[in-house]
C-alpha positions as CSV (number, residue, x, y, z in Angstrom):
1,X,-8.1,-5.7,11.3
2,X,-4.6,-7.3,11.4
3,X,-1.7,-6.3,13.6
4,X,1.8,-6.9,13.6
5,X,4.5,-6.1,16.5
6,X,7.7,-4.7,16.7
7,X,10.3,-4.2,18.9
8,X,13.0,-1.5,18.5
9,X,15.7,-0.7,20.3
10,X,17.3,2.5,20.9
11,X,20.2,4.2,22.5
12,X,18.2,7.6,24.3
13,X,14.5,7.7,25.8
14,X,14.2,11.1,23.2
15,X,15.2,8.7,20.5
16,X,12.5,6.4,21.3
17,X,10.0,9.6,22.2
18,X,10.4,10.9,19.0
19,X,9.9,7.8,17.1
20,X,6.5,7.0,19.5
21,X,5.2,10.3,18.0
22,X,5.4,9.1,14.2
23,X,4.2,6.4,14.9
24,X,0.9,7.7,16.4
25,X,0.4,9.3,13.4
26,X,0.2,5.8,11.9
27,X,-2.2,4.6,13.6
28,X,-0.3,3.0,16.2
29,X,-3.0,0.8,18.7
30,X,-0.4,0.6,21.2
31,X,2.8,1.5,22.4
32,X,5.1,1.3,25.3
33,X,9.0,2.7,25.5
34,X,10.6,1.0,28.8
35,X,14.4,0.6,29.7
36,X,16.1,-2.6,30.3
37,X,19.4,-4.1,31.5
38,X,21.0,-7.1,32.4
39,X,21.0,-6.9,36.4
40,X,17.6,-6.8,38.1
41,X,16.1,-4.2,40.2
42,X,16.2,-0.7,39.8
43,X,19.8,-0.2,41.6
44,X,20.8,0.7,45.1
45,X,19.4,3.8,46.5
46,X,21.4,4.1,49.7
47,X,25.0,3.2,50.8
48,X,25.9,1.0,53.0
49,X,29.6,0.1,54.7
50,X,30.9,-3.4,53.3
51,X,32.0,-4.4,56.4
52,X,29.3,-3.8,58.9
53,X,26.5,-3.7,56.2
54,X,24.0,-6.2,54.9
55,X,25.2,-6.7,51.5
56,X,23.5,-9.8,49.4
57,X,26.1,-9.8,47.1
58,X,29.2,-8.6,44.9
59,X,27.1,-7.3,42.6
60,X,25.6,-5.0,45.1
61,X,28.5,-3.6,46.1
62,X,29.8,-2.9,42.7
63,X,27.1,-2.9,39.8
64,X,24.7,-1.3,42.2
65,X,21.9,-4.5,41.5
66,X,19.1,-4.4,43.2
67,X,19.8,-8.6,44.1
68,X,16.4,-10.0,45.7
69,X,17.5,-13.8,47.1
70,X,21.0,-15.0,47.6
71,X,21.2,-17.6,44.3
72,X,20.5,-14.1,42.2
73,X,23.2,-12.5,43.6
74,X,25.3,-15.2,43.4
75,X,24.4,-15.2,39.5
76,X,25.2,-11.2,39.5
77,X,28.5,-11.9,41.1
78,X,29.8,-13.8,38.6
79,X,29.7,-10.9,35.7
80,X,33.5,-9.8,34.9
81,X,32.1,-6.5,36.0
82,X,31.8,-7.4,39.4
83,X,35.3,-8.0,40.4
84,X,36.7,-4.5,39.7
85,X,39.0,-6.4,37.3
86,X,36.9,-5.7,33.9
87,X,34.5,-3.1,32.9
88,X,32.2,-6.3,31.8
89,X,31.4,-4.3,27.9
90,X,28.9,-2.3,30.0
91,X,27.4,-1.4,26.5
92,X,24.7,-3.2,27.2
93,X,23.5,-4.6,23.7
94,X,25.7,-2.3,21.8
95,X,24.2,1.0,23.8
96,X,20.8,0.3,22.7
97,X,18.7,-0.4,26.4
98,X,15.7,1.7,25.4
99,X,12.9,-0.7,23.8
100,X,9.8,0.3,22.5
101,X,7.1,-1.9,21.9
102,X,5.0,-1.1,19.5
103,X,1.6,-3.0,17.5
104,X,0.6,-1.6,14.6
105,X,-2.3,-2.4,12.2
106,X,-0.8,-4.5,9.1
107,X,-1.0,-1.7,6.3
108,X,1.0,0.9,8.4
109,X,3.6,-2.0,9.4
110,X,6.2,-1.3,6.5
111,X,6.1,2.4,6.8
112,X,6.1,2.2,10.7
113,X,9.7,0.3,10.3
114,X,10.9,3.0,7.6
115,X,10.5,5.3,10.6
116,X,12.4,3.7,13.1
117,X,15.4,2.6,11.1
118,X,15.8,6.8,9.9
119,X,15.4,7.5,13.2
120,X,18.6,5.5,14.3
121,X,16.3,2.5,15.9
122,X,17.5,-1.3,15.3
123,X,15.1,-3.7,15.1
């Protein structure tokens, strides 16, 4: 049996949900939704005071990235976001950071990308 891949992405984690549904009707023999974006980490939980605080970066401070060594967050830092001075498009890829994964078998493939793009999903 041949299977083909595809990658959607989608603006809501319902969006996605929905769309995961479908495609289990088709057969689907696998599929994952996960949530992406351009700093790494999964954010800063607690708050710490800039001044007396151990703060790896800029980004820290003001994107809330979860930096792990000192050349990432000197990466992270340089985003116009960082400075205060820009909102850096914060639309990551045009609002779309929900990506769902999915393979398919090859006869359900065409009708499997019918069902995202009615269902608002950009491949």
């Amino acid at each position: 049996m041949a299977e083909k891949n595809i990658l959607a992405y989608f603006k809501s984690p319902e969006e996605a949900e929905g769309v995961k549904a479908k495609l289990e009707v088709l057969r689907a023999i696998d599929i994952s939704i996960d949530r992406f974006s351009r700093y790494p980490g999964d954010g800063v939980e607690h708050i710490e005071n800039p001044i007396t605080g151990d703060i790896t970066s800029l980004a820290d401070l003001t994107l809330g990235a979860d930096v792990s060594s000192r050349s990432a967050g000197i990466l992270t830092a340089v985003d116009p976001g960082a400075s205060g001075l820009s909102d850096g498009g914060q639309d990551d890829p045009v609002g779309r950071d929900i990506l769902l994964t999915a393979v398919m078998p090859e006869e359900t493939h065409e009708q499997a990308i019918q069902v995202i793009e009615q269902a608002g999903g950009m491949l």
